[in-house]
Each structure stands twice: as C-alpha cells, then as structure tokens.
C-alpha cells in the first residue's frame, strides 16, 4: 500500500483506495492510503512550521533540489510514462511525452530559482531609495485533476518550491500513482521536513479541508467549473489567494483558404478542439476527410503500440460521454461516426471518438464541456460569422484557426476571446516556458507556468530606505 508524505515521513491512513487501469479493469495498480482529518491537520502545521526557514533558503539550494528532480523524471520517463498510460489511459507516446514535460518543467523552475527578480529605484522624495522584491506567499494547497496526472502536479509544485513556498499537494482520486511517484522523487531531493506534503484523498474531504483551513495562504486548483466555484467561494471567504483553472469548449476555425490536410490533422486531435467551425467553401470536403480519419482511429489498450485512442478514464466519464451522444441526437445534430461503447479483449472503458455534424452553437453539445472524445462541427457562412460563433461561449481557454490568410490570422489573434490562440497548430499543444490559462469561465486569477507563475507564488514588497 502506498502512503502519504507528511512532515518528511511516509504515513499510512486508516483507509485505502485502489488505482484501477481503465484499459483493463482487472488490473489494480496499487492501493493508496487516504489521508484522514488529523493527518491533513498535521501536514498543514508541518508546512507552517517549515515555512520561515524555507522561505529564506538560498537560490542554490532550491536550484539543486529542483534540478535533481527534473533529471530523475527525465531519466525515468519510459517507466513513469508507462505508469501514466496504465492508470490514466493515454497512449504510451503521450504518457512518455507528458512525463518528459514534467521533467522539463522542474528544470525550467530550477533555473527560475536562480533568477529572482527585483527593482531598485530612487524615490520621488529626496534622499530615499525604493526597492521592490518578491517574497513567497507561504503555505500553498494545490488540487489537481485527472487528465494530466504528472504535468499538472509538476507545473504547480515546481514553481511553488522554486519561489520558496511550502506545499500541500492533493492529486485527483483517479490518478494517485503518478503523483505518488513524483512525491517519492521529491522526498529524496533534500527538502526540510514539511516543505512538501502529499495528501491523497477525496476532494470533498481532504480537498475541502484544505480550502477551509485558515493556515493555508493560497490555493491553486485545476478541475471542473463546479469545483472551481467552491474553491473561489472558500478562498474569498477567508481572503486566501486563489488560482483557478477550469473547463473549456475550445473552438477551431477552419477557413475556406485553409490547407485541407493540415486542417484535418489539426482537427483530428478531436478531444482538444471540441467545436470545429468550418466556413461554407471548405465545410463538406473537410467533414468528409475528418470523418474518414476519425473512423479509422484505433481504439484500444493505452499501452498497445497500435492504439491511437485509449479508453475513457472511468465509468462516470463514459456515462457522461454517452449521455451527450443522446443529447446531441435529440437536439438534431447528425452523428457522423463513433460515439459507441466497444469491447476489446480486456474489460475496459472503450468508446469510439464521435463526430457530430450540422450542429448549431446553441446546442448543449456545443455549449457544455463533455470532456470526452466528442467533437461537433458547425457550418458558418464566412470568417466573421465563424469568429462570432467561436466567441459565443462561456469558456475561453484555447482557440485555433486554420487559414493561409495573414489578414484573418492577425485579426483572429487579436479578437478571439481566449487565453491561448493557435494559428495552424492544434489547440492541445502548448510550451512549458510560457504562461498557460484562459479567460471568461475557464480561468480565474493569475496564470500558471513560465515566468508568469511568480504572480501567484510570490507577493511583492515595496521597501523605502533613507539613503
Ligand atoms: P474535478 O473538479 O472533479 O476535480 C478536480 C480536483 O478537485 C480533484 O482533485 C478533486 O478531488 C478535487 N475536489 C473535488 N471536490 C472538491 C472540494 N469540494 N474541495 C476541494 N477539492 C475538491 O475535475 P476533474 O474531473 O478531475 O478534471 C476535469 C476538469 O478539469 C475538466 O473540467 C477540465 O476542463 C479541467 N481541466 C482544466 C485545465 C486548465 O488548465 N484549464 C487543465 C486540465 C483539466
């Protein structure tokens, strides 16, 4: 049984929960201890106690620890990538790629630890100097979703530690394995006890306790809109700093002048762009090619080399996907392909990627986040209409356009209401050294990743000195 890491020690809980492989339900990866109330309390006090000294640790100390973690993750990317595919259902190349990215994130923030910013300037009054410095915010709770089991933990934990904070990390219930493996690496990196704590457990129990705890200074959350609202309310109530990343309904515009093959390639990452808006001149040819590609995608065991689409993560998500297939049909959209549960050798949550066409943006399937392999195609008369449809959404995470026109690409980048705009590249691929986050209902608070992470994980001090 895997334990939690609290105050520098591995601690067992009274209860444990299994981590199950969605490609093979008979495969139990491990049992994971669930942290109880007293253990969460202990972790918070340990983090609080560790903070004063850790907040004054040297950049070299933080660089060395983060760099060592990054190196180990990269060296073990094949093994950890396999674990990721096994517990989450992403294909093996995607799993290994995500692990490598986690390693690179630790390397990036190791470097950032060595580059603390600061400004020095004369006062507007004579004989006084002004200094601006950044200090860590304190004890930070971090709550992660299941869909990036190691990259999201990395992009929360690495900056928190790099800037001198203490961490209480709670992974998603469905994927504790990758977080446990990451915590095990962190446990050997030389941090004083209490600086980093792993707390596995239910969101409504461990998560809520962290949200409500008066000794937690800041909360970084990624997950659904419904939980994000709870995080915001709990944080506001006691004036904790919050960073909230939520859902998306990412649009992809495909214009008449797009390179068709490239657009099909970009559009095919169907889970990432869930609303595809094609203009009249290219719509039919594009839909035909995209449907062919989608139909031919091989659904199977995540770790099988032939697999292009792994299973859905759990029974609840599978039911949600099926429910939206029924909703789409009842709303009058055409189910061009997919959307069915399928059987494979082993019992798992297998579901064929679905493509709805002839959709209207007002339909539930176009407005609500499904979070499964279900994409909808909407026909638009021209670029202006397509842009208006793209922006007609409560979300604003990422948005893309396929076009060979500089005029439309430039206009799109300025006018799309999203945190990230992609021109002729998939909405799913992002870099780790630049900010990540959305607008509108997708995000709240400072951005994650890149140097912008400092906005959340530090607080600014303005000091005046009589010269
Ligand atoms: P979720 O909201 O169900 O759970 C996210 C985390 O919150 C889990 O660790 C869960 O245990 C915890 N939680 C649940 N209830 C809680 C409570 N009352 N108090 C504190 N914590 C609680 O989301 P999920 O199903 O794990 O993840 C999928 C969602 O994440 C999707 O909506 C997806 O769009 C979103 N997501 C967003 C981004 C982004 O950066 N914008 C990235 C990845 C995933």
Short mmCIF file of C-alpha atoms and ligand atoms in Angstrom, two decimals:
data_model
loop_
_atom_site.label_atom_id
_atom_site.label_comp_id
_atom_site.label_asym_id
_atom_site.label_seq_id
_atom_site.Cartn_x
_atom_site.Cartn_y
_atom_site.Cartn_z
CA UNK A 1 0.00 0.00 0.00
CA UNK A 2 1.31 3.46 -0.95
CA UNK A 3 1.37 6.02 1.86
CA UNK A 4 1.13 9.77 2.12
CA UNK A 5 4.15 12.02 2.67
CA UNK A 6 3.62 14.26 5.69
CA UNK A 7 6.21 16.27 7.66
CA UNK A 8 9.05 14.36 5.96
CA UNK A 9 7.66 10.88 6.68
CA UNK A 10 5.60 8.26 4.86
CA UNK A 11 2.38 7.83 6.79
CA UNK A 12 -0.36 5.22 6.34
CA UNK A 13 -4.04 6.18 6.58
CA UNK A 14 -6.84 4.16 8.12
CA UNK A 15 -8.41 3.62 4.70
CA UNK A 16 -7.07 2.88 1.24
CA UNK A 17 -8.44 3.09 -2.26
CA UNK A 18 -7.43 1.14 -5.40
CA UNK A 19 -5.95 2.72 -8.55
CA UNK A 20 -7.53 0.85 -11.48
CA UNK A 21 -6.29 0.59 -15.06
CA UNK A 22 -9.12 1.85 -17.37
CA UNK A 23 -7.78 -0.35 -20.20
CA UNK A 24 -8.14 -3.47 -18.04
CA UNK A 25 -10.43 -3.29 -15.03
CA UNK A 26 -8.92 -6.46 -13.55
CA UNK A 27 -5.57 -4.69 -13.22
CA UNK A 28 -5.26 -2.94 -9.85
CA UNK A 29 -2.10 -0.83 -9.98
CA UNK A 30 -1.82 -0.25 -6.24
CA UNK A 31 -3.81 0.57 -3.13
CA UNK A 32 -3.37 4.18 -1.98
CA UNK A 33 -3.73 5.42 1.58
CA UNK A 34 -6.36 8.09 2.11
CA UNK A 35 -5.21 10.90 4.39
CA UNK A 36 -7.55 11.44 7.34
CA UNK A 37 -8.51 14.71 9.02
CA UNK A 38 -5.79 14.56 11.67
CA UNK A 39 -3.15 13.81 9.05
CA UNK A 40 -4.20 16.79 6.94
CA UNK A 41 -4.03 18.92 10.08
CA UNK A 42 -0.55 17.57 10.83
CA UNK A 43 0.61 18.33 7.28
CA UNK A 44 -0.66 21.91 7.49
CA UNK A 45 1.15 22.50 10.82
CA UNK A 46 4.34 20.94 9.45
CA UNK A 47 4.20 23.18 6.38
CA UNK A 48 3.54 26.22 8.56
CA UNK A 49 6.48 25.33 10.81
CA UNK A 50 8.81 24.75 7.86
CA UNK A 51 7.92 27.96 6.06
CA UNK A 52 10.00 30.61 7.91
CA UNK A 53 13.31 28.82 7.29
CA UNK A 54 12.40 27.53 3.83
CA UNK A 55 11.30 30.99 2.69
CA UNK A 56 14.88 32.13 3.37
CA UNK A 57 16.55 29.16 1.64
CA UNK A 58 19.17 30.09 -0.95
CA UNK A 59 18.51 30.05 -4.67
CA UNK A 60 21.31 27.48 -4.97
CA UNK A 61 19.56 25.14 -2.51
CA UNK A 62 16.30 25.38 -4.45
CA UNK A 63 18.04 25.05 -7.83
CA UNK A 64 19.90 21.90 -6.75
CA UNK A 65 16.75 20.18 -5.47
CA UNK A 66 14.53 21.06 -8.44
CA UNK A 67 17.23 20.27 -10.98
CA UNK A 68 17.81 16.84 -9.41
CA UNK A 69 14.05 16.11 -9.52
CA UNK A 70 13.88 17.17 -13.18
CA UNK A 71 16.87 14.96 -14.07
CA UNK A 72 15.39 11.91 -12.38
CA UNK A 73 11.99 12.36 -14.02
CA UNK A 74 13.64 12.65 -17.44
CA UNK A 75 15.85 9.63 -16.81
CA UNK A 76 12.79 7.56 -15.83
CA UNK A 77 10.40 8.84 -18.48
CA UNK A 78 9.80 5.44 -20.11
CA UNK A 79 8.91 3.77 -16.80
CA UNK A 80 6.80 6.68 -15.49
CA UNK A 81 5.17 7.13 -18.91
CA UNK A 82 4.09 3.50 -18.76
CA UNK A 83 2.57 4.06 -15.32
CA UNK A 84 0.77 7.15 -16.61
CA UNK A 85 -0.75 5.26 -19.57
CA UNK A 86 -1.68 2.39 -17.30
CA UNK A 87 -3.52 4.50 -14.73
CA UNK A 88 -4.99 7.23 -16.94
CA UNK A 89 -5.49 5.66 -20.37
CA UNK A 90 -3.42 7.99 -22.56
CA UNK A 91 -1.40 6.24 -25.26
CA UNK A 92 2.18 5.33 -24.38
CA UNK A 93 3.84 8.01 -26.56
CA UNK A 94 1.54 10.61 -24.97
CA UNK A 95 2.29 9.26 -21.48
CA UNK A 96 6.06 9.37 -22.03
CA UNK A 97 5.76 12.83 -23.61
CA UNK A 98 3.85 14.12 -20.60
CA UNK A 99 6.44 12.74 -18.19
CA UNK A 100 9.25 14.38 -20.17
CA UNK A 101 7.36 17.62 -19.99
CA UNK A 102 7.11 17.31 -16.19
CA UNK A 103 10.89 16.87 -16.04
CA UNK A 104 11.42 19.93 -18.23
CA UNK A 105 9.09 21.97 -16.02
CA UNK A 106 11.23 21.15 -12.95
CA UNK A 107 14.35 22.13 -14.94
CA UNK A 108 12.77 25.41 -16.00
CA UNK A 109 11.79 26.36 -12.44
CA UNK A 110 15.20 25.24 -11.14
CA UNK A 111 16.56 27.97 -13.43
CA UNK A 112 13.94 30.45 -12.23
CA UNK A 113 15.06 29.90 -8.63
CA UNK A 114 18.42 31.34 -9.70
CA UNK A 115 16.84 34.39 -11.33
CA UNK A 116 14.92 36.18 -8.58
CA UNK A 117 13.70 39.49 -9.90
CA UNK A 118 13.78 42.81 -8.11
CA UNK A 119 13.93 46.52 -8.84
CA UNK A 120 15.83 49.34 -7.28
CA UNK A 121 14.95 52.98 -7.93
CA UNK A 122 15.16 56.43 -6.42
CA UNK A 123 12.15 57.71 -4.53
CA UNK A 124 10.19 60.74 -5.77
CA UNK A 125 11.34 62.29 -2.47
CA UNK A 126 14.96 63.32 -1.92
CA UNK A 127 17.37 61.02 -0.09
CA UNK A 128 15.25 57.89 -0.18
CA UNK A 129 15.70 54.66 -2.16
CA UNK A 130 12.96 52.26 -3.17
CA UNK A 131 13.32 48.50 -3.60
CA UNK A 132 10.78 46.08 -5.00
CA UNK A 133 11.27 42.46 -4.05
CA UNK A 134 9.22 39.28 -4.33
CA UNK A 135 8.63 37.01 -1.35
CA UNK A 136 6.91 33.61 -1.25
CA UNK A 137 3.18 33.64 -0.37
CA UNK A 138 3.50 30.93 2.31
CA UNK A 139 1.70 27.61 2.66
CA UNK A 140 0.08 26.66 -0.63
CA UNK A 141 -2.58 23.97 -1.20
CA UNK A 142 -2.63 22.50 -4.69
CA UNK A 143 -5.51 20.45 -6.06
CA UNK A 144 -5.17 18.67 -9.41
CA UNK A 145 -7.50 16.97 -11.95
CA UNK A 146 -7.02 13.54 -13.51
CA UNK A 147 -6.33 14.40 -17.14
CA UNK A 148 -2.63 15.37 -16.86
CA UNK A 149 -1.54 13.12 -13.96
CA UNK A 150 2.07 14.32 -13.85
CA UNK A 151 2.38 17.54 -15.89
CA UNK A 152 -0.18 19.47 -13.82
CA UNK A 153 1.33 18.36 -10.48
CA UNK A 154 4.71 19.42 -11.89
CA UNK A 155 3.54 22.83 -13.08
CA UNK A 156 2.04 23.53 -9.66
CA UNK A 157 4.69 22.00 -7.35
CA UNK A 158 7.85 23.17 -9.16
CA UNK A 159 7.12 26.94 -9.13
CA UNK A 160 5.76 26.81 -5.57
CA UNK A 161 9.03 25.31 -4.31
CA UNK A 162 11.21 27.42 -6.62
CA UNK A 163 9.85 30.64 -5.12
CA UNK A 164 10.19 29.39 -1.53
CA UNK A 165 6.68 28.21 -0.58
CA UNK A 166 5.62 25.12 1.34
CA UNK A 167 3.31 22.71 -0.48
CA UNK A 168 0.26 20.61 0.42
CA UNK A 169 -0.44 18.63 -2.73
CA UNK A 170 -3.71 16.73 -3.34
CA UNK A 171 -3.87 14.68 -6.55
CA UNK A 172 -7.11 13.59 -8.27
CA UNK A 173 -8.71 10.45 -6.85
CA UNK A 174 -8.46 8.61 -10.19
CA UNK A 175 -4.71 9.03 -10.71
CA UNK A 176 -2.75 8.95 -7.44
CA UNK A 177 0.01 6.74 -8.92
CA UNK A 178 1.90 9.38 -10.91
CA UNK A 179 1.64 11.89 -8.05
CA UNK A 180 2.91 9.29 -5.59
CA UNK A 181 5.87 8.51 -7.88
CA UNK A 182 6.60 12.23 -8.19
CA UNK A 183 6.33 12.70 -4.41
CA UNK A 184 8.73 9.80 -3.89
CA UNK A 185 11.29 11.56 -6.10
CA UNK A 186 10.70 14.86 -4.28
CA UNK A 187 11.08 13.10 -0.90
CA UNK A 188 14.71 12.29 -1.76
CA UNK A 189 15.64 15.76 -3.05
CA UNK A 190 16.77 17.20 0.28
CA UNK A 191 13.86 19.47 1.27
CA UNK A 192 13.46 20.04 5.01
CA UNK A 193 10.50 18.13 6.55
CA UNK A 194 7.17 19.88 5.98
CA UNK A 195 8.23 21.78 2.84
CA UNK A 196 6.47 19.27 0.58
CA UNK A 197 3.49 17.11 1.62
CA UNK A 198 1.44 14.62 -0.38
CA UNK A 199 -2.18 14.17 0.72
CA UNK A 200 -4.15 11.59 -1.26
CA UNK A 201 -7.89 11.56 -0.65
CA UNK A 202 -11.36 12.58 -1.73
CA UNK A 203 -11.95 16.13 -2.94
CA UNK A 204 -14.96 16.60 -0.72
CA UNK A 205 -12.93 15.52 2.33
CA UNK A 206 -9.18 16.30 2.01
CA UNK A 207 -9.71 18.97 -0.67
CA UNK A 208 -12.42 20.78 1.25
CA UNK A 209 -10.39 20.66 4.49
CA UNK A 210 -7.51 22.37 2.69
CA UNK A 211 -9.80 25.01 1.17
CA UNK A 212 -11.26 25.90 4.55
CA UNK A 213 -8.06 25.79 6.59
CA UNK A 214 -7.11 29.22 7.98
CA UNK A 215 -3.40 28.35 7.88
CA UNK A 216 -3.42 27.77 4.10
CA UNK A 217 -2.38 31.06 2.48
CA UNK A 218 -3.05 30.24 -1.16
CA UNK A 219 -4.89 27.64 -3.24
CA UNK A 220 -4.00 26.59 -6.78
CA UNK A 221 -6.74 24.48 -8.35
CA UNK A 222 -7.30 22.86 -11.74
CA UNK A 223 -10.51 20.98 -12.44
CA UNK A 224 -14.17 21.43 -13.29
CA UNK A 225 -16.18 24.65 -13.17
CA UNK A 226 -18.40 23.32 -10.39
CA UNK A 227 -15.47 22.59 -8.09
CA UNK A 228 -13.70 25.78 -9.19
CA UNK A 229 -16.63 27.81 -7.87
CA UNK A 230 -16.34 26.10 -4.48
CA UNK A 231 -12.63 26.92 -4.43
CA UNK A 232 -13.37 30.57 -5.24
CA UNK A 233 -16.05 30.84 -2.54
CA UNK A 234 -13.92 29.17 0.13
CA UNK A 235 -10.90 31.28 -0.79
CA UNK A 236 -12.81 34.58 -0.83
CA UNK A 237 -14.48 33.85 2.49
CA UNK A 238 -11.15 33.88 4.30
CA UNK A 239 -9.19 36.06 1.83
CA UNK A 240 -6.85 33.29 0.65
CA UNK A 241 -5.12 33.88 -2.68
CA UNK A 242 -6.65 31.67 -5.40
CA UNK A 243 -5.63 30.48 -8.84
CA UNK A 244 -8.37 28.54 -10.62
CA UNK A 245 -8.12 26.74 -13.97
CA UNK A 246 -11.34 25.17 -15.21
CA UNK A 247 -13.04 23.77 -18.27
CA UNK A 248 -13.02 24.69 -21.91
CA UNK A 249 -15.03 24.30 -25.11
CA UNK A 250 -12.14 25.07 -27.42
CA UNK A 251 -13.18 26.23 -30.89
CA UNK A 252 -11.20 25.63 -34.07
CA UNK A 253 -12.00 27.77 -37.12
CA UNK A 254 -11.35 26.14 -40.49
CA UNK A 255 -11.50 28.76 -43.22
CA UNK A 256 -12.01 28.27 -46.96
CA UNK A 257 -8.37 29.10 -47.63
CA UNK A 258 -7.01 26.54 -45.12
CA UNK A 259 -4.63 23.81 -46.18
CA UNK A 260 -7.13 20.91 -46.05
CA UNK A 261 -4.70 18.18 -44.97
CA UNK A 262 -3.23 20.39 -42.30
CA UNK A 263 -6.69 21.32 -41.05
CA UNK A 264 -7.72 17.63 -40.84
CA UNK A 265 -4.50 16.92 -38.93
CA UNK A 266 -5.17 19.78 -36.51
CA UNK A 267 -8.89 18.97 -36.20
CA UNK A 268 -8.22 15.31 -35.61
CA UNK A 269 -6.97 15.96 -32.11
CA UNK A 270 -10.66 15.82 -31.51
CA UNK A 271 -10.73 15.94 -27.73
CA UNK A 272 -8.81 19.18 -27.71
CA UNK A 273 -10.92 21.16 -30.19
CA UNK A 274 -14.45 20.26 -29.29
CA UNK A 275 -16.16 22.85 -31.52
CA UNK A 276 -14.98 22.93 -35.11
CA UNK A 277 -16.39 25.83 -37.10
CA UNK A 278 -15.87 25.42 -40.84
CA UNK A 279 -16.71 28.06 -43.44
CA UNK A 280 -19.05 27.21 -46.32
CA UNK A 281 -16.47 26.69 -49.09
CA UNK A 282 -14.41 24.05 -47.26
CA UNK A 283 -17.05 22.56 -44.94
CA UNK A 284 -18.10 19.49 -46.93
CA UNK A 285 -14.62 18.43 -48.06
CA UNK A 286 -13.27 18.97 -44.56
CA UNK A 287 -16.03 17.00 -42.83
CA UNK A 288 -15.62 14.11 -45.28
CA UNK A 289 -11.86 13.85 -44.65
CA UNK A 290 -12.18 14.36 -40.89
CA UNK A 291 -14.88 11.69 -40.61
CA UNK A 292 -12.68 9.23 -42.56
CA UNK A 293 -9.78 9.93 -40.23
CA UNK A 294 -11.89 9.73 -37.09
CA UNK A 295 -13.49 6.43 -38.20
CA UNK A 296 -10.06 4.90 -38.75
CA UNK A 297 -8.64 5.79 -35.35
CA UNK A 298 -7.68 2.63 -33.47
CA UNK A 299 -9.29 2.46 -30.03
CA UNK A 300 -7.63 0.05 -27.64
CA UNK A 301 -5.43 -0.66 -24.63
CA UNK A 302 -3.47 2.52 -23.88
CA UNK A 303 -0.18 0.63 -23.80
CA UNK A 304 -0.68 -1.24 -27.08
CA UNK A 305 1.59 0.22 -29.80
CA UNK A 306 -1.25 0.16 -32.38
CA UNK A 307 -3.61 2.19 -30.19
CA UNK A 308 -4.34 5.78 -31.21
CA UNK A 309 -7.12 6.44 -28.69
CA UNK A 310 -7.00 4.88 -25.24
CA UNK A 311 -10.01 4.17 -23.03
CA UNK A 312 -12.12 6.77 -21.23
CA UNK A 313 -10.84 7.25 -17.68
CA UNK A 314 -13.73 5.79 -15.67
CA UNK A 315 -17.33 4.62 -15.72
CA UNK A 316 -18.71 8.03 -14.77
CA UNK A 317 -16.94 9.76 -17.66
CA UNK A 318 -18.09 7.02 -20.05
CA UNK A 319 -21.69 7.53 -18.95
CA UNK A 320 -21.29 11.27 -19.40
CA UNK A 321 -19.98 10.76 -22.97
CA UNK A 322 -22.92 8.50 -23.77
CA UNK A 323 -25.38 10.95 -22.26
CA UNK A 324 -24.08 13.72 -24.50
CA UNK A 325 -24.31 11.47 -27.57
CA UNK A 326 -28.02 11.03 -26.76
CA UNK A 327 -28.43 14.78 -26.14
CA UNK A 328 -26.72 15.65 -29.45
CA UNK A 329 -29.01 13.30 -31.37
CA UNK A 330 -32.10 14.63 -29.62
CA UNK A 331 -31.05 18.20 -30.44
CA UNK A 332 -30.92 17.33 -34.15
CA UNK A 333 -27.17 17.10 -34.74
CA UNK A 334 -26.01 14.37 -37.13
CA UNK A 335 -23.83 11.71 -35.54
CA UNK A 336 -21.50 11.11 -38.48
CA UNK A 337 -19.37 8.49 -36.75
CA UNK A 338 -18.41 6.96 -33.41
CA UNK A 339 -19.99 7.56 -30.04
CA UNK A 340 -20.30 3.89 -29.11
CA UNK A 341 -19.05 1.72 -26.31
CA UNK A 342 -16.86 -1.03 -27.80
CA UNK A 343 -15.49 -4.30 -26.48
CA UNK A 344 -11.83 -5.27 -26.51
CA UNK A 345 -10.01 -8.38 -25.21
CA UNK A 346 -9.94 -6.98 -21.72
CA UNK A 347 -12.78 -5.28 -19.96
CA UNK A 348 -12.19 -1.51 -20.09
CA UNK A 349 -13.92 1.80 -20.76
CA UNK A 350 -13.62 1.77 -24.55
CA UNK A 351 -15.51 4.34 -26.57
CA UNK A 352 -15.18 5.31 -30.23
CA UNK A 353 -14.42 9.01 -30.94
CA UNK A 354 -17.59 10.74 -32.04
CA UNK A 355 -18.10 13.39 -34.68
CA UNK A 356 -21.32 15.38 -34.75
CA UNK A 357 -22.02 17.48 -37.84
CA UNK A 358 -24.70 20.03 -38.81
CA UNK A 359 -24.57 21.40 -35.28
CA UNK A 360 -25.89 24.68 -34.01
CA UNK A 361 -23.75 26.52 -31.50
CA UNK A 362 -26.75 26.91 -29.18
CA UNK A 363 -26.97 23.12 -28.71
CA UNK A 364 -25.92 21.73 -25.34
CA UNK A 365 -23.23 19.65 -27.04
CA UNK A 366 -21.65 22.91 -28.29
CA UNK A 367 -22.00 24.91 -25.09
CA UNK A 368 -21.21 22.41 -22.34
CA UNK A 369 -17.92 20.72 -21.66
CA UNK A 370 -18.21 16.99 -22.38
CA UNK A 371 -14.55 16.21 -21.65
CA UNK A 372 -14.65 13.09 -23.81
CA UNK A 373 -13.78 12.25 -27.43
CA UNK A 374 -16.78 14.06 -28.88
CA UNK A 375 -16.35 16.88 -31.40
CA UNK A 376 -19.07 18.98 -33.07
CA UNK A 377 -18.83 20.64 -36.46
CA UNK A 378 -20.70 23.88 -37.05
CA UNK A 379 -21.15 25.42 -40.52
CA UNK A 380 -20.50 29.16 -40.84
CA UNK A 381 -21.04 31.42 -43.84
CA UNK A 382 -17.76 33.35 -43.52
CA UNK A 383 -14.88 34.26 -41.20
CA UNK A 384 -16.79 36.96 -39.31
CA UNK A 385 -19.66 34.59 -38.51
CA UNK A 386 -17.22 31.85 -37.53
CA UNK A 387 -15.42 34.20 -35.12
CA UNK A 388 -18.70 35.31 -33.55
CA UNK A 389 -19.70 31.65 -33.04
CA UNK A 390 -16.30 30.87 -31.53
CA UNK A 391 -16.69 33.70 -29.03
CA UNK A 392 -20.28 32.75 -28.18
CA UNK A 393 -19.25 30.54 -25.26
CA UNK A 394 -18.96 30.83 -21.51
CA UNK A 395 -15.43 29.41 -21.83
CA UNK A 396 -12.22 30.93 -23.18
CA UNK A 397 -9.30 28.56 -22.70
CA UNK A 398 -7.68 27.88 -26.05
CA UNK A 399 -8.82 28.58 -29.63
CA UNK A 400 -7.39 27.83 -33.05
CA UNK A 401 -7.68 28.81 -36.68
CA UNK A 402 -6.60 27.06 -39.86
CA UNK A 403 -6.02 29.60 -42.62
CA UNK A 404 -3.38 30.73 -45.11
CA UNK A 405 -4.54 34.33 -44.80
CA UNK A 406 -2.34 36.69 -42.80
CA UNK A 407 -5.26 39.09 -42.55
CA UNK A 408 -7.58 36.58 -40.86
CA UNK A 409 -4.83 35.07 -38.72
CA UNK A 410 -3.87 38.51 -37.40
CA UNK A 411 -7.48 39.53 -36.78
CA UNK A 412 -8.20 36.22 -35.04
CA UNK A 413 -5.25 36.51 -32.65
CA UNK A 414 -6.48 39.92 -31.52
CA UNK A 415 -10.23 39.24 -31.37
CA UNK A 416 -10.65 35.69 -30.15
CA UNK A 417 -11.76 35.67 -26.50
CA UNK A 418 -9.35 33.01 -25.25
CA UNK A 419 -6.22 32.80 -23.14
CA UNK A 420 -4.35 30.96 -25.89
CA UNK A 421 -4.66 31.43 -29.67
CA UNK A 422 -3.28 28.89 -32.14
CA UNK A 423 -2.71 29.55 -35.84
CA UNK A 424 -2.41 26.35 -37.90
CA UNK A 425 -1.33 24.36 -34.81
CA UNK A 426 -3.52 22.12 -32.63
CA UNK A 427 -5.25 23.73 -29.67
CA UNK A 428 -3.80 20.99 -27.45
CA UNK A 429 -0.05 21.54 -27.82
CA UNK A 430 1.49 24.18 -25.53
CA UNK A 431 5.02 25.06 -24.39
CA UNK A 432 6.14 24.81 -20.78
CA UNK A 433 8.15 28.04 -20.63
CA UNK A 434 5.25 30.43 -21.34
CA UNK A 435 2.02 31.24 -19.47
CA UNK A 436 -0.92 28.85 -19.67
CA UNK A 437 -4.52 29.73 -18.85
CA UNK A 438 -7.81 31.03 -20.12
CA UNK A 439 -10.43 33.75 -19.83
CA UNK A 440 -14.13 34.02 -19.05
CA UNK A 441 -15.47 30.88 -17.34
CA UNK A 442 -12.23 28.95 -17.96
CA UNK A 443 -9.89 30.64 -15.52
CA UNK A 444 -9.72 32.94 -12.55
CA UNK A 445 -6.62 34.51 -11.04
CA UNK A 446 -3.00 34.72 -12.17
CA UNK A 447 -1.65 32.48 -14.93
CA UNK A 448 0.25 29.26 -14.39
CA UNK A 449 3.61 28.30 -15.95
CA UNK A 450 6.54 30.23 -17.35
CA UNK A 451 7.79 33.32 -15.53
CA UNK A 452 4.17 34.44 -15.00
CA UNK A 453 3.88 31.74 -12.32
CA UNK A 454 5.63 34.20 -10.00
CA UNK A 455 2.46 36.32 -9.93
CA UNK A 456 0.68 33.66 -7.93
CA UNK A 457 3.51 32.10 -5.95
CA UNK A 458 5.04 35.36 -4.73
CA UNK A 459 3.88 38.59 -3.22
CA UNK A 460 5.56 41.96 -3.88
CA UNK A 461 7.19 44.04 -1.18
CA UNK A 462 7.97 47.75 -1.64
CA UNK A 463 10.72 48.90 0.73
CA UNK A 464 11.82 52.52 1.34
CA UNK A 465 15.26 53.28 2.82
CA UNK A 466 16.58 56.63 3.92
CA UNK A 467 19.83 56.92 1.98
P1 LIG B 1 -12.97 17.90 -10.58
O1 LIG B 1 -13.38 19.31 -10.38
O2 LIG B 1 -13.97 16.83 -10.38
O3 LIG B 1 -11.77 17.54 -9.59
C1 LIG B 1 -10.57 18.29 -9.60
C2 LIG B 1 -9.90 18.15 -8.24
O4 LIG B 1 -10.73 18.81 -7.26
C3 LIG B 1 -9.75 16.71 -7.76
O5 LIG B 1 -8.51 16.56 -7.11
C4 LIG B 1 -10.89 16.56 -6.77
O6 LIG B 1 -10.64 15.61 -5.78
C5 LIG B 1 -10.92 17.95 -6.17
N1 LIG B 1 -12.20 18.31 -5.49
C6 LIG B 1 -13.45 17.86 -5.75
N2 LIG B 1 -14.32 18.41 -4.89
C7 LIG B 1 -13.63 19.23 -4.08
C8 LIG B 1 -13.96 20.08 -2.98
N3 LIG B 1 -15.21 20.18 -2.54
N4 LIG B 1 -12.99 20.79 -2.40
C9 LIG B 1 -11.71 20.70 -2.83
N5 LIG B 1 -11.32 19.90 -3.84
C10 LIG B 1 -12.27 19.17 -4.46
O7 LIG B 1 -12.32 17.81 -12.03
P2 LIG B 1 -11.74 16.51 -12.80
O8 LIG B 1 -12.89 15.71 -13.31
O9 LIG B 1 -10.69 15.83 -12.00
O10 LIG B 1 -10.98 17.20 -14.00
C11 LIG B 1 -11.58 17.51 -15.22
C12 LIG B 1 -11.78 19.00 -15.34
O11 LIG B 1 -10.52 19.67 -15.24
C13 LIG B 1 -12.36 19.41 -16.67
O12 LIG B 1 -13.38 20.34 -16.45
C14 LIG B 1 -11.19 20.06 -17.38
O13 LIG B 1 -11.54 21.01 -18.35
C15 LIG B 1 -10.45 20.67 -16.27
N6 LIG B 1 -9.05 20.97 -16.62
C16 LIG B 1 -8.69 22.27 -16.84
C17 LIG B 1 -7.40 22.59 -17.19
C18 LIG B 1 -6.96 24.01 -17.32
O14 LIG B 1 -5.79 24.29 -17.15
N7 LIG B 1 -7.85 24.95 -17.57
C19 LIG B 1 -6.45 21.57 -17.34
C20 LIG B 1 -6.86 20.25 -17.12
C21 LIG B 1 -8.16 19.96 -16.76
#
